[in-house]
mmCIF file of C-alpha atoms in Angstrom:
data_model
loop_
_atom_site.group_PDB
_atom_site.id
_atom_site.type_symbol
_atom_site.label_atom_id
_atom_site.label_comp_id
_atom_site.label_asym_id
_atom_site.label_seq_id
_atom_site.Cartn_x
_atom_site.Cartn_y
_atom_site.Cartn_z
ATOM 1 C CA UNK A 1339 7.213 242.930 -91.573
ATOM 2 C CA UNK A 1340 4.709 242.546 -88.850
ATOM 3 C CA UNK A 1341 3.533 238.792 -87.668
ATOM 4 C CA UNK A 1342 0.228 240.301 -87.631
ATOM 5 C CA UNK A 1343 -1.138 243.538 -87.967
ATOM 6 C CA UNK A 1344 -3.874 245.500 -86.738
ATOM 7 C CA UNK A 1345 -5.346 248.758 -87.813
ATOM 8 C CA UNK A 1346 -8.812 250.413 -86.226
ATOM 9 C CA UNK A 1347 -10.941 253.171 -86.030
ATOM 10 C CA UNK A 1348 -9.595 255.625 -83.195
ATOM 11 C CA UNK A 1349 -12.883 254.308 -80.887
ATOM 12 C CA UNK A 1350 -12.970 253.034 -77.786
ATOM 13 C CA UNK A 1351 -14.894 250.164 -78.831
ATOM 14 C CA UNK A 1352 -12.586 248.542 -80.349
ATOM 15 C CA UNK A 1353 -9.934 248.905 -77.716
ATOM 16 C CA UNK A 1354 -11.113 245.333 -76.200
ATOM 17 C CA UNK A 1355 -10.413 243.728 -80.129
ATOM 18 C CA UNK A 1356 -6.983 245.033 -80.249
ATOM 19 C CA UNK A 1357 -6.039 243.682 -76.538
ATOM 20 C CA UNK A 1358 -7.475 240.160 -77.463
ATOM 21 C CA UNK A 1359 -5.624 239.803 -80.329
ATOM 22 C CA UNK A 1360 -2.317 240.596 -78.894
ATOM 23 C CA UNK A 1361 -2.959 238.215 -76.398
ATOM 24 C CA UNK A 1362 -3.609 235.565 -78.720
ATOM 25 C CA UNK A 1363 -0.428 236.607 -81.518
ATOM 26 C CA UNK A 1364 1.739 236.733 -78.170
ATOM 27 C CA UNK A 1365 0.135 233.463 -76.660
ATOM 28 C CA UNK A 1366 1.186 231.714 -79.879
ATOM 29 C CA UNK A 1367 4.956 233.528 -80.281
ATOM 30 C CA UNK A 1368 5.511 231.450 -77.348
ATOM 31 C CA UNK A 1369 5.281 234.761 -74.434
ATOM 32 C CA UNK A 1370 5.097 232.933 -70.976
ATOM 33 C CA UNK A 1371 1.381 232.883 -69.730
ATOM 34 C CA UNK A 1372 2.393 234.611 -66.566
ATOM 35 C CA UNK A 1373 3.157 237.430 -68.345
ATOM 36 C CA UNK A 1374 0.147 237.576 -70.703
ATOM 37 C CA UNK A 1375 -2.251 239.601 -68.210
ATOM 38 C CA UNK A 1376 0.436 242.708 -68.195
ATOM 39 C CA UNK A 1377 0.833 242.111 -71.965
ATOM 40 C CA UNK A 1378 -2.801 242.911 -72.673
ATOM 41 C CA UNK A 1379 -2.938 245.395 -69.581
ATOM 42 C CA UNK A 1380 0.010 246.963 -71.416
ATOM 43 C CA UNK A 1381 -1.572 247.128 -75.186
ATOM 44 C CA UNK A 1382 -4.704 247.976 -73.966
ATOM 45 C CA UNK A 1383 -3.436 251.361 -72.159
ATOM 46 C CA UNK A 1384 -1.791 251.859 -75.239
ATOM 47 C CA UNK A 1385 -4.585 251.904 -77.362
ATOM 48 C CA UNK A 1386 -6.982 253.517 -74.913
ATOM 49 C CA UNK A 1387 -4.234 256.558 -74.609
ATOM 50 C CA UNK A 1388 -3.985 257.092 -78.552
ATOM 51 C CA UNK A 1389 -7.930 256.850 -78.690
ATOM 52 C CA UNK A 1390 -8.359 259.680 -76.385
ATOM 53 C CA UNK A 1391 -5.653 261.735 -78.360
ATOM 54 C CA UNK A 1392 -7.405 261.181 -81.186
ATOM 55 C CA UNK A 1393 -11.025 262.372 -79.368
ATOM 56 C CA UNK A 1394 -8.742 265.209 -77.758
ATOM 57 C CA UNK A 1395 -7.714 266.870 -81.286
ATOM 58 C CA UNK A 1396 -10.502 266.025 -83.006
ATOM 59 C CA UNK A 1397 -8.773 264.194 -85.830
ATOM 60 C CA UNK A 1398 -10.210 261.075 -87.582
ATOM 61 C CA UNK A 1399 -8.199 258.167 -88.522
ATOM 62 C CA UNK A 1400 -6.886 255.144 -87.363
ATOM 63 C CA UNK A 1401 -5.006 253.543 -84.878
ATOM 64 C CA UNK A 1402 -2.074 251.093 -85.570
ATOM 65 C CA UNK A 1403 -1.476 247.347 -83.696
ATOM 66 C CA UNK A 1404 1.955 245.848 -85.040
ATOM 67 C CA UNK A 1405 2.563 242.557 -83.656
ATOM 68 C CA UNK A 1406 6.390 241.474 -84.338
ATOM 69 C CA UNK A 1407 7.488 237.941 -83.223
ATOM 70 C CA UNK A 1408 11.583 237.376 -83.550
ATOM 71 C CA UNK A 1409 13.885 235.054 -82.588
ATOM 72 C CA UNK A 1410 14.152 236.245 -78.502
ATOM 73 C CA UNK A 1411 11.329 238.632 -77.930
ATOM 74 C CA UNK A 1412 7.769 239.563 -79.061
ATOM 75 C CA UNK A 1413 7.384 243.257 -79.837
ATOM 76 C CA UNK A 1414 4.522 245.726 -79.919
ATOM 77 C CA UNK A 1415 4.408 248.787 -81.811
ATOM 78 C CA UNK A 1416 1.047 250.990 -81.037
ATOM 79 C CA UNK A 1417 0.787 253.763 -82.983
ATOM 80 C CA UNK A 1418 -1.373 256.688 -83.466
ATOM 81 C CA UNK A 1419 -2.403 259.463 -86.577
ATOM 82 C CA UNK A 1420 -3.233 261.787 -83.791
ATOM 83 C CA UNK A 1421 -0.954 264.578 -84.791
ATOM 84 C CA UNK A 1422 2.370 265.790 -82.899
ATOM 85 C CA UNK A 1423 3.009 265.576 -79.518
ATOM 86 C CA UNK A 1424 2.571 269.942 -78.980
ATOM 87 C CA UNK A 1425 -0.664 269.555 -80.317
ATOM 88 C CA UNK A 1426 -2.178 266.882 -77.412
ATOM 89 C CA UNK A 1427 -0.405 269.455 -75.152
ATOM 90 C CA UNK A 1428 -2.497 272.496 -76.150
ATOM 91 C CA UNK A 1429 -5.475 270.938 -76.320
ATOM 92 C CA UNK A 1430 -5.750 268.665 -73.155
ATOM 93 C CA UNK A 1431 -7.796 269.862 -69.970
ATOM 94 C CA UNK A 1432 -6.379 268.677 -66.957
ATOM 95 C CA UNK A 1433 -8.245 265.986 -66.152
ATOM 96 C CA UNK A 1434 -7.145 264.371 -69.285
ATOM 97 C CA UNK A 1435 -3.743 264.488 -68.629
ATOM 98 C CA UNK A 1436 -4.053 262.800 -65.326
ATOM 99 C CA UNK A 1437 -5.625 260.199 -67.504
ATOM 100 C CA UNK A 1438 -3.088 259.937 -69.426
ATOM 101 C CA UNK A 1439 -0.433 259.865 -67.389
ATOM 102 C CA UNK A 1440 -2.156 256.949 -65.199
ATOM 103 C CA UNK A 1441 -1.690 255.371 -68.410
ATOM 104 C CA UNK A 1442 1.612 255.718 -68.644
ATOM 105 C CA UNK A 1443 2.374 255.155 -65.381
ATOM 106 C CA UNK A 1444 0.430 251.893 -65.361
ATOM 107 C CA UNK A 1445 2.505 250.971 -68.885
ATOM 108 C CA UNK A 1446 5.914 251.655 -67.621
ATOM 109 C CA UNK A 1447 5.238 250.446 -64.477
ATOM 110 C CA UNK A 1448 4.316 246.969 -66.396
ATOM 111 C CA UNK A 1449 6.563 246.444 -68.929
ATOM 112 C CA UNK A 1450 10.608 246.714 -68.216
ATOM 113 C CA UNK A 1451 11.203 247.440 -72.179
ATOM 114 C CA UNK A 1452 9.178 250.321 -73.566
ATOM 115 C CA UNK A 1453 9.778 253.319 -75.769
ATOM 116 C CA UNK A 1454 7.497 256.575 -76.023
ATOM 117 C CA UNK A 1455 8.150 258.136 -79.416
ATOM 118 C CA UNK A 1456 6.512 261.174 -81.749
ATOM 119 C CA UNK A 1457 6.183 261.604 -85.286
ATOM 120 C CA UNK A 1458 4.636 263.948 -87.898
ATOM 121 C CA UNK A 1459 1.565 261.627 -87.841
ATOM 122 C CA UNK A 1460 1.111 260.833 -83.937
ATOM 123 C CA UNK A 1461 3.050 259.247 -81.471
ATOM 124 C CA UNK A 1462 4.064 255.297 -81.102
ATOM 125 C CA UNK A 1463 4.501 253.043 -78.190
ATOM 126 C CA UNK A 1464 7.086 250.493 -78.813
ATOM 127 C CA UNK A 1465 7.209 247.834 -76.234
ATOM 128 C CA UNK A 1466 8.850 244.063 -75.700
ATOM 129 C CA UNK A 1467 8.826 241.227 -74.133
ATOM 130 C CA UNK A 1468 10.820 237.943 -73.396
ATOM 131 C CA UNK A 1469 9.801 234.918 -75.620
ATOM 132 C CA UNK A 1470 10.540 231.891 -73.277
ATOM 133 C CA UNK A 1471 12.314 229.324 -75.443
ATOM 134 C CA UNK A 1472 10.222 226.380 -73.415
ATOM 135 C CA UNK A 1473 7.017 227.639 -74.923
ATOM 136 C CA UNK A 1474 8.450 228.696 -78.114
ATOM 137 C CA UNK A 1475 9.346 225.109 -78.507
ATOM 138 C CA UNK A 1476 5.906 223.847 -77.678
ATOM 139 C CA UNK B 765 -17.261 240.923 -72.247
ATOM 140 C CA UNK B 766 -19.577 243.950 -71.015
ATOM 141 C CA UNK B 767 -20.053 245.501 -67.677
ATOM 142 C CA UNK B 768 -22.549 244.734 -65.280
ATOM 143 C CA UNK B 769 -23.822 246.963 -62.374
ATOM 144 C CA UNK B 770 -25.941 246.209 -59.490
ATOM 145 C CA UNK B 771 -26.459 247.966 -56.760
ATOM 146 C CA UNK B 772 -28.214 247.315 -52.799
ATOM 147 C CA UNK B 773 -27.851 249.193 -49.620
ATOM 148 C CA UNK B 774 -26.132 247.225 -46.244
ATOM 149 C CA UNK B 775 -27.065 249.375 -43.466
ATOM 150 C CA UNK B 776 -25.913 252.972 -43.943
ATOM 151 C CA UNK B 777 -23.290 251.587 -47.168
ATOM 152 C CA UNK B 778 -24.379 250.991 -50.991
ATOM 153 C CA UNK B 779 -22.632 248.128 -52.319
ATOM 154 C CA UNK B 780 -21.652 248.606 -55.962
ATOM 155 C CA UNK B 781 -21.131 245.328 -57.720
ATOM 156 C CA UNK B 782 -19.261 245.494 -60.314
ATOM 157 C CA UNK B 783 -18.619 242.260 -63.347
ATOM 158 C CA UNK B 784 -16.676 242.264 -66.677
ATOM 159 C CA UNK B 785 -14.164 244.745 -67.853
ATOM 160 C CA UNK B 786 -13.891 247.962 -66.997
ATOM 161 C CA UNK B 787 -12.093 249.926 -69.863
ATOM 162 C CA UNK B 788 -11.928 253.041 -71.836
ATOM 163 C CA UNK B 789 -15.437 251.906 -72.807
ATOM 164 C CA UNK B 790 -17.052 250.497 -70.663
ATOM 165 C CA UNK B 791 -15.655 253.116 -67.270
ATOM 166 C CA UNK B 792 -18.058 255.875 -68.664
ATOM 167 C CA UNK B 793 -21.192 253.223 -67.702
ATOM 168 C CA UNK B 794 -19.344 252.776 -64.144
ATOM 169 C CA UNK B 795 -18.848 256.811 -63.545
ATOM 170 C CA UNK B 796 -22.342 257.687 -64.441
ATOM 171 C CA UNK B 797 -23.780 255.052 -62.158
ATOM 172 C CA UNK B 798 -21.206 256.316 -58.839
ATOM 173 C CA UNK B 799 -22.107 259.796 -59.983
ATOM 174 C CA UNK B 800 -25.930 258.869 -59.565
ATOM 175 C CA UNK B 801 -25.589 257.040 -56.445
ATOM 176 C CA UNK B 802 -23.730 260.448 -55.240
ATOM 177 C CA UNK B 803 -26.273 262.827 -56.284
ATOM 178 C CA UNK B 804 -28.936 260.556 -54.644
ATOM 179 C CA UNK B 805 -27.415 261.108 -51.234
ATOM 180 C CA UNK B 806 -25.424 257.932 -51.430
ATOM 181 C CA UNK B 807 -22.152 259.035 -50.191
ATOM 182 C CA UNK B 808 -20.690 255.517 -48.611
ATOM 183 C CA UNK B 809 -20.052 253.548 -51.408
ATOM 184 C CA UNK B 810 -18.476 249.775 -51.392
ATOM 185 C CA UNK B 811 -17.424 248.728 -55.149
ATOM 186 C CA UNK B 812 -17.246 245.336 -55.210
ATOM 187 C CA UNK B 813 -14.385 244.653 -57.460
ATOM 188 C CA UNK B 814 -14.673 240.581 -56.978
ATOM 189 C CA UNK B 815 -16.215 239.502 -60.496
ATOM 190 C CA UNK B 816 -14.013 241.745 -62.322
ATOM 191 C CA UNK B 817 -12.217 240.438 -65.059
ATOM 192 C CA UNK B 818 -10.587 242.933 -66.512
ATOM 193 C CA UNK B 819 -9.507 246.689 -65.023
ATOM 194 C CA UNK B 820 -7.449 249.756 -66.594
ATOM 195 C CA UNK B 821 -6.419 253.781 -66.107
ATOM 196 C CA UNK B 822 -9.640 254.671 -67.542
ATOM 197 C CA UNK B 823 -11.265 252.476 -64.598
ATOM 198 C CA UNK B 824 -9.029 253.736 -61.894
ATOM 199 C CA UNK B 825 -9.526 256.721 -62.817
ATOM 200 C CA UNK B 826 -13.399 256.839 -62.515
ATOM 201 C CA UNK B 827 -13.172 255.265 -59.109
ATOM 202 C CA UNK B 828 -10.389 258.056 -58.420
ATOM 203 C CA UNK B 829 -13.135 260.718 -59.346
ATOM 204 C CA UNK B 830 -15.867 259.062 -57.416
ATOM 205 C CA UNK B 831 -13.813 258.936 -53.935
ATOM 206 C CA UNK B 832 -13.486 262.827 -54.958
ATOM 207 C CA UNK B 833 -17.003 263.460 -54.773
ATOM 208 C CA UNK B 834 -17.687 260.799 -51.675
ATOM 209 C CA UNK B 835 -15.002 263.276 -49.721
ATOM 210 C CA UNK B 836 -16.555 266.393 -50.989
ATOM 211 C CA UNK B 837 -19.658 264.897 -49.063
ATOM 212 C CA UNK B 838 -17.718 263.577 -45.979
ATOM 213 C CA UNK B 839 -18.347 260.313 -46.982
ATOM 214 C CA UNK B 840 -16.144 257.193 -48.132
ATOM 215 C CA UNK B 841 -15.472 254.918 -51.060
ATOM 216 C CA UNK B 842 -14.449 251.419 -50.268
ATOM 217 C CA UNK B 843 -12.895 248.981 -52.691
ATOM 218 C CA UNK B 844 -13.448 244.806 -52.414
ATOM 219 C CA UNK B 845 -11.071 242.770 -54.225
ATOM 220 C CA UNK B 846 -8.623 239.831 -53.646
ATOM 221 C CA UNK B 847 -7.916 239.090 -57.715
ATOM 222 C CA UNK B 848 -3.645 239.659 -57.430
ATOM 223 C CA UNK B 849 -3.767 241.334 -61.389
ATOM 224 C CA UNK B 850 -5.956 243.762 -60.041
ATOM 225 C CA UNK B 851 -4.563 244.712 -56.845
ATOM 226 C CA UNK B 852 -1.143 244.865 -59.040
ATOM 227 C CA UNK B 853 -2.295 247.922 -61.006
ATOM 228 C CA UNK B 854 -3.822 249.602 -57.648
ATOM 229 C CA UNK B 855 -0.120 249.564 -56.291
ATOM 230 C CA UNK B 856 1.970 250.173 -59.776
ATOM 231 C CA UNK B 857 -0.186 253.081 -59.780
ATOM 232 C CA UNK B 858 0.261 254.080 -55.551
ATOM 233 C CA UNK B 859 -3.616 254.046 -55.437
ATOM 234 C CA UNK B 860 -3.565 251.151 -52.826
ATOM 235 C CA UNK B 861 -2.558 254.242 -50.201
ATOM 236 C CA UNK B 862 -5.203 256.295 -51.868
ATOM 237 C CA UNK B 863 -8.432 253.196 -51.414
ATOM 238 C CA UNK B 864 -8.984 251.211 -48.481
ATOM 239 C CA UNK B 865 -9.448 247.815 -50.103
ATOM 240 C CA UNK B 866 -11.238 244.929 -47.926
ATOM 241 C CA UNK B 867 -10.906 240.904 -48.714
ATOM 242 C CA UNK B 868 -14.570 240.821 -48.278
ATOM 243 C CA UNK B 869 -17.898 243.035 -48.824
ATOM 244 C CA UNK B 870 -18.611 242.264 -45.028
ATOM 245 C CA UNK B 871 -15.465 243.942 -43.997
ATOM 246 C CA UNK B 872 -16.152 246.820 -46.082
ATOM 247 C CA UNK B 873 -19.037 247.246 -44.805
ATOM 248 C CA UNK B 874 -18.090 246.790 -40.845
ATOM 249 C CA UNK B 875 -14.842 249.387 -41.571
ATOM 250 C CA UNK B 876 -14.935 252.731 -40.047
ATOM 251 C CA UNK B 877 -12.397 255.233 -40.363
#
């Protein structure tokens, strides 16, 4: 089960909620603080990317925030009910693909561990990071 | 926190300040405001990146589109900033070889190409 899980309305309003939190959940799992900028740099492309694939196929729902502390690392699982992958394909323009590659450039370019994935539902981002036992302990 | 925008002219440059985050909600505020500016005849533009707190895709990509329609006027789109977690996504991304970007609004304004 999730340390803490967050599930929102596929706007872009609430884009700035979901990076704040992981900060915070991450913060607390004992993440190193130099780290914590790319962390919510990181979530919040994430969530920004499966908000516009919502917008882009014109389906409702919600997007999902998992926050997962274990022993050694903190992961994040962002995932999306924006349908599969073919269907963001065929209905992109080209400008929003550059968008949404920046994205993913700018999250794989951040984090070392990180997993692009597609489902029935949408797609998920799966991404970790190191918990430094000094913090943990603190 | 929100954006905030302010703009002034320095000589033949308008400096675009920019404060707050600039996000997936927040970047449509910041591309309507370089797309008026453009449209006004404004086509040497400074964005003053200094009080930003906060900067993603979304945001690089609306400063991407405004040195687009700078060029298609001849004219030139100038970045300020010295914050390192900003400059880090401008050269994850390879946009530092894409924006000149000045320690100081005073350089920005003095450059020439």
């Amino acid at each position: 089960m999730a340390t803490v899980e967050l599930r929102f309305s596929a706007l872009p309003e609430h884009v700035r909620t979901a990076r704040l939190v992981a900060a915070a959940v991450a913060r607390r799992a004992g993440v190193d603080e130099s780290v914590l900028d790319e962390l919510r740099l990181a979530v919040g492309e994430a969530c920004s990317r499966a908000v516009a694939l919502h917008q882009r196929n014109g389906r409702d729902g919600a997007v999902r925030v998992a926050l997962t502390e274990q022993e050694k690392r903190f992961l994040i699982e962002v995932a999306d009910e924006a349908g599969p992958a073919h269907a963001a394909g065929a209905a992109g323009g080209g400008g929003q693909e550059d968008e949404d590659a920046l994205g993913l450039a700018v999250i794989t370019g951040l984090v070392e561990d990180v997993e692009v994935g597609h489902g029935d539902d949408g797609g998920v981002i799966r991404m970790s990071w190191t918990i430094s036992p000094a913090s943990a302990d603190a | 926190m929100d954006l905030s925008l302010s703009t002034r002219t320095v000589g033949d440059r308008t400096v675009v300040e920019v404060g707050g985050e600039i996000d997936v909600y927040t970047a449509p505020k910041l591309r309507e405001q370089l797309v008026e500016l453009v449209n006004d005849g404004n086509y040497h533009l400074v964005v003053d990146m200094e009080g930003v707190d906060f900067l993603d895709s979304t945001g690089l990509g609306v400063l991407v589109g405004g040195l687009k329609r700078v060029r298609a006027h001849e004219g030139s789109l100038r970045l300020v900033c010295n914050q390192e977690r900003i400059l880090k996504i401008f050269r994850i991304t390879g946009l530092t070889k894409v924006f000149p970007i000045h320690n100081s609004v005073d350089d920005a304004v003095a450059a020439t190409d």
